[in-house]
PDB file of C-alpha atoms and ligand atoms in Angstrom:
ATOM      1  CA  ILE A 568     -18.934   9.084  -1.183  1.00  0.00           C
ATOM      2  CA  LYS A 569     -15.901   7.274   0.233  1.00  0.00           C
ATOM      3  CA  LYS A 570     -18.369   5.147   2.169  1.00  0.00           C
ATOM      4  CA  ILE A 571     -19.450   3.513  -1.084  1.00  0.00           C
ATOM      5  CA  ASN A 572     -16.353   1.358  -0.774  1.00  0.00           C
ATOM      6  CA  GLN A 573     -17.639  -0.118   2.448  1.00  0.00           C
ATOM      7  CA  LEU A 574     -21.240  -0.341   1.277  1.00  0.00           C
ATOM      8  CA  ILE A 575     -20.548  -2.416  -1.789  1.00  0.00           C
ATOM      9  CA  GLN A 576     -17.873  -4.743  -0.541  1.00  0.00           C
ATOM     10  CA  ASN A 577     -18.463  -8.108  -2.144  1.00  0.00           C
ATOM     11  CA  ASN A 578     -16.409 -10.588  -4.113  1.00  0.00           C
ATOM     12  CA  ASP A 579     -17.015  -8.991  -7.466  1.00  0.00           C
ATOM     13  CA  PRO A 580     -14.545  -6.115  -7.843  1.00  0.00           C
ATOM     14  CA  GLN A 581     -15.441  -5.530 -11.497  1.00  0.00           C
ATOM     15  CA  ASN A 582     -19.070  -5.103 -10.608  1.00  0.00           C
ATOM     16  CA  ASN A 583     -18.084  -2.833  -7.710  1.00  0.00           C
ATOM     17  CA  TYR A 584     -16.144  -0.706 -10.109  1.00  0.00           C
ATOM     18  CA  LEU A 585     -19.173  -0.361 -12.375  1.00  0.00           C
ATOM     19  CA  ILE A 586     -21.460   0.557  -9.486  1.00  0.00           C
ATOM     20  CA  LYS A 587     -18.980   3.085  -8.221  1.00  0.00           C
ATOM     21  CA  THR A 588     -18.316   4.797 -11.548  1.00  0.00           C
ATOM     22  CA  THR A 589     -22.062   4.963 -12.159  1.00  0.00           C
ATOM     23  CA  LEU A 590     -22.572   6.571  -8.761  1.00  0.00           C
ATOM     24  CA  GLN A 591     -19.697   8.932  -9.387  1.00  0.00           C
ATOM     25  CA  THR A 592     -21.060  10.154 -12.710  1.00  0.00           C
ATOM     26  CA  LEU A 593     -24.366  10.851 -10.955  1.00  0.00           C
ATOM     27  CA  HIS A 594     -22.484  13.102  -8.554  1.00  0.00           C
ATOM     28  CA  ASP A 595     -21.427  15.758 -10.999  1.00  0.00           C
ATOM     29  CA  PRO A 596     -20.400  18.364  -8.373  1.00  0.00           C
ATOM     30  CA  PHE A 597     -17.705  15.990  -7.103  1.00  0.00           C
ATOM     31  CA  GLU A 598     -16.314  15.103 -10.495  1.00  0.00           C
ATOM     32  CA  ASP A 599     -13.221  17.290 -10.201  1.00  0.00           C
ATOM     33  CA  GLU A 600     -12.301  15.844  -6.859  1.00  0.00           C
ATOM     34  CA  PHE A 601     -12.439  12.329  -8.238  1.00  0.00           C
ATOM     35  CA  ASN A 602     -10.376  13.198 -11.236  1.00  0.00           C
ATOM     36  CA  GLN A 603      -7.639  14.325  -8.871  1.00  0.00           C
ATOM     37  CA  TYR A 604      -7.757  11.243  -6.700  1.00  0.00           C
ATOM     38  CA  PRO A 605      -8.466   8.000  -8.546  1.00  0.00           C
ATOM     39  CA  ILE A 606      -9.602   6.162  -5.407  1.00  0.00           C
ATOM     40  CA  TYR A 607     -11.025   3.120  -7.183  1.00  0.00           C
ATOM     41  CA  LYS A 608      -7.731   2.438  -8.925  1.00  0.00           C
ATOM     42  CA  PHE A 609      -5.834   2.545  -5.645  1.00  0.00           C
ATOM     43  CA  GLU A 610      -8.310   0.143  -4.028  1.00  0.00           C
ATOM     44  CA  ASN A 611      -7.963  -2.316  -6.887  1.00  0.00           C
ATOM     45  CA  VAL A 612      -4.174  -2.471  -6.875  1.00  0.00           C
ATOM     46  CA  LYS A 613      -2.690  -5.341  -4.941  1.00  0.00           C
ATOM     47  CA  PRO A 614      -0.364  -3.974  -2.242  1.00  0.00           C
ATOM     48  CA  GLY A 615       3.084  -5.413  -1.862  1.00  0.00           C
ATOM     49  CA  ILE A 616       6.783  -5.082  -2.446  1.00  0.00           C
ATOM     50  CA  ARG A 617       7.655  -5.606  -6.094  1.00  0.00           C
ATOM     51  CA  CYS A 618      10.980  -6.623  -7.592  1.00  0.00           C
ATOM     52  CA  THR A 619      12.387  -3.506  -9.282  1.00  0.00           C
ATOM     53  CA  TYR A 620      13.317  -5.561 -12.360  1.00  0.00           C
ATOM     54  CA  CYS A 621      10.521  -8.040 -13.108  1.00  0.00           C
ATOM     55  CA  MET A 622       7.756  -6.374 -11.023  1.00  0.00           C
ATOM     56  CA  ASN A 623       6.974  -9.713  -9.415  1.00  0.00           C
ATOM     57  CA  ILE A 624       5.510  -9.314  -5.910  1.00  0.00           C
ATOM     58  CA  ILE A 625       7.923 -10.428  -3.208  1.00  0.00           C
ATOM     59  CA  GLU A 626       5.656 -12.244  -0.781  1.00  0.00           C
ATOM     60  CA  ARG A 627       7.940 -12.967   2.115  1.00  0.00           C
ATOM     61  CA  SER A 628       8.516 -10.612   5.004  1.00  0.00           C
ATOM     62  CA  LEU A 629      11.457  -8.210   4.893  1.00  0.00           C
ATOM     63  CA  GLU A 630      11.416  -7.897   8.651  1.00  0.00           C
ATOM     64  CA  ASN A 631      14.645  -9.788   9.280  1.00  0.00           C
ATOM     65  CA  LYS A 632      18.051  -8.157   9.309  1.00  0.00           C
ATOM     66  CA  GLN A 633      18.784  -9.192   5.735  1.00  0.00           C
ATOM     67  CA  LYS A 634      20.079  -6.155   3.829  1.00  0.00           C
ATOM     68  CA  MET A 635      19.902  -7.693   0.354  1.00  0.00           C
ATOM     69  CA  ILE A 636      16.807  -9.385  -1.059  1.00  0.00           C
ATOM     70  CA  THR A 637      16.877 -11.850  -3.953  1.00  0.00           C
ATOM     71  CA  CYS A 638      13.765 -12.068  -6.136  1.00  0.00           C
ATOM     72  CA  HIS A 639      12.592 -15.681  -6.402  1.00  0.00           C
ATOM     73  CA  ASN A 640      11.342 -15.016  -9.925  1.00  0.00           C
ATOM     74  CA  CYS A 641      14.266 -13.369 -11.775  1.00  0.00           C
ATOM     75  CA  TYR A 642      16.999 -13.900  -9.130  1.00  0.00           C
ATOM     76  CA  THR A 643      17.948 -10.223  -9.117  1.00  0.00           C
ATOM     77  CA  THR A 644      19.362  -9.048  -5.804  1.00  0.00           C
ATOM     78  CA  VAL A 645      18.284  -5.594  -4.635  1.00  0.00           C
ATOM     79  CA  SER A 646      18.912  -3.853  -1.326  1.00  0.00           C
ATOM     80  CA  ARG A 647      16.011  -3.923   1.100  1.00  0.00           C
ATOM     81  CA  LYS A 648      16.182  -0.133   1.399  1.00  0.00           C
ATOM     82  CA  GLU A 649      15.846   0.364  -2.366  1.00  0.00           C
ATOM     83  CA  LEU A 650      12.920  -2.070  -2.544  1.00  0.00           C
ATOM     84  CA  ILE A 651      11.071  -0.309   0.261  1.00  0.00           C
ATOM     85  CA  LEU A 652      11.669   3.174  -1.195  1.00  0.00           C
ATOM     86  CA  LYS A 653      10.404   2.044  -4.620  1.00  0.00           C
ATOM     87  CA  THR A 654       7.345   0.462  -3.025  1.00  0.00           C
ATOM     88  CA  LEU A 655       6.486   3.635  -1.112  1.00  0.00           C
ATOM     89  CA  GLU A 656       6.962   5.777  -4.235  1.00  0.00           C
ATOM     90  CA  GLU A 657       4.620   3.418  -6.051  1.00  0.00           C
ATOM     91  CA  LEU A 658       2.091   3.685  -3.222  1.00  0.00           C
ATOM     92  CA  LEU A 659       2.244   7.493  -3.353  1.00  0.00           C
ATOM     93  CA  CYS A 660       1.873   7.489  -7.127  1.00  0.00           C
ATOM     94  CA  ILE A 661      -1.059   5.058  -7.234  1.00  0.00           C
ATOM     95  CA  LYS A 662      -2.876   6.672  -4.331  1.00  0.00           C
ATOM     96  CA  GLY A 663      -2.297  10.156  -5.743  1.00  0.00           C
ATOM     97  CA  ALA A 664      -2.233  11.551  -2.200  1.00  0.00           C
ATOM     98  CA  PRO A 665      -0.031  11.362   0.919  1.00  0.00           C
ATOM     99  CA  PHE A 666      -0.142   7.956   2.602  1.00  0.00           C
ATOM    100  CA  THR A 667      -0.361   6.941   6.261  1.00  0.00           C
ATOM    101  CA  MET A 668       2.032   4.701   8.192  1.00  0.00           C
ATOM    102  CA  ARG A 669      -0.649   2.003   8.279  1.00  0.00           C
ATOM    103  CA  GLU A 670      -0.806   2.027   4.456  1.00  0.00           C
ATOM    104  CA  ALA A 671       2.984   2.078   4.204  1.00  0.00           C
ATOM    105  CA  ARG A 672       3.240  -1.006   6.439  1.00  0.00           C
ATOM    106  CA  LYS A 673       0.529  -2.806   4.475  1.00  0.00           C
ATOM    107  CA  TRP A 674       2.411  -2.183   1.220  1.00  0.00           C
ATOM    108  CA  CYS A 675       5.741  -3.235   2.680  1.00  0.00           C
ATOM    109  CA  ASN A 676       4.620  -6.646   3.983  1.00  0.00           C
ATOM    110  CA  GLY A 677       4.284  -5.324   7.535  1.00  0.00           C
ATOM    111  CA  VAL A 678       7.835  -4.012   7.978  1.00  0.00           C
ATOM    112  CA  HIS A 679       8.159  -2.387  11.416  1.00  0.00           C
ATOM    113  CA  ARG A 680       7.282   1.320  11.549  1.00  0.00           C
ATOM    114  CA  ASN A 681      10.680   2.241  13.000  1.00  0.00           C
ATOM    115  CA  THR A 682      12.428   0.553  10.073  1.00  0.00           C
ATOM    116  CA  LEU A 683      10.170   2.403   7.635  1.00  0.00           C
ATOM    117  CA  LEU A 684      10.718   5.739   9.387  1.00  0.00           C
ATOM    118  CA  TYR A 685      14.484   5.182   9.269  1.00  0.00           C
ATOM    119  CA  ILE A 686      14.405   4.350   5.554  1.00  0.00           C
ATOM    120  CA  MET A 687      11.970   7.170   4.683  1.00  0.00           C
ATOM    121  CA  LYS A 688      14.083   9.778   6.473  1.00  0.00           C
ATOM    122  CA  GLY A 689      15.338  12.293   3.910  1.00  0.00           C
ATOM    123  CA  HIS A 690      13.256  10.717   1.141  1.00  0.00           C
ATOM    124  CA  PHE A 691       9.714  11.607   2.234  1.00  0.00           C
ATOM    125  CA  LYS A 692       8.217  14.665   3.905  1.00  0.00           C
ATOM    126  CA  VAL A 693       5.693  14.411   6.710  1.00  0.00           C
ATOM    127  CA  LYS A 694       2.635  16.494   7.619  1.00  0.00           C
ATOM    128  CA  LEU A 695      -0.500  16.144   9.732  1.00  0.00           C
ATOM    129  CA  LYS A 696      -3.839  15.385   8.101  1.00  0.00           C
ATOM    130  CA  ASN A 697      -6.851  14.935  10.413  1.00  0.00           C
ATOM    131  CA  LYS A 698      -4.436  14.427  13.342  1.00  0.00           C
ATOM    132  CA  THR A 699      -2.719  11.578  11.478  1.00  0.00           C
ATOM    133  CA  LYS A 700       0.785  11.767  10.108  1.00  0.00           C
ATOM    134  CA  VAL A 701       0.906  11.383   6.343  1.00  0.00           C
ATOM    135  CA  TYR A 702       3.938  11.034   4.103  1.00  0.00           C
ATOM    136  CA  TYR A 703       4.592  12.571   0.694  1.00  0.00           C
ATOM    137  CA  LYS A 704       7.406  13.783  -1.560  1.00  0.00           C
TER     138      LYS A 704
HETATM  139 ZN1  LIG B1870      12.442 -10.135 -10.048  1.00  0.00          ZN
END
């Protein structure tokens, strides 16, 4: 049923949502699984690093060596590490399942995997799922 996402990709997310929920209710045997993992919600959430105070998405890359990031909306300064950890916690919470490095990078404006691994060390656990490393708490 995951393939439905690919099948109905168009520019009308609200309509997609309707199609998907309709299809899901028709698939009663899978109901429990979907209640555990709200896939459609995860797909609809815009990825990105959010300011921990005003929740505004910080668009620019955090790839440089800058340790402190100032939000251009509320001018709060937060450490890059704290921003990234919050973003990954948010990703885990919204997805409702362990996330991959590819997803982590997407949510963190493409921050290098080594930087993410360094920051995640001691904060997230790692396990293998279908031969891919996934991260969780
Ligand atoms: Zn802010």
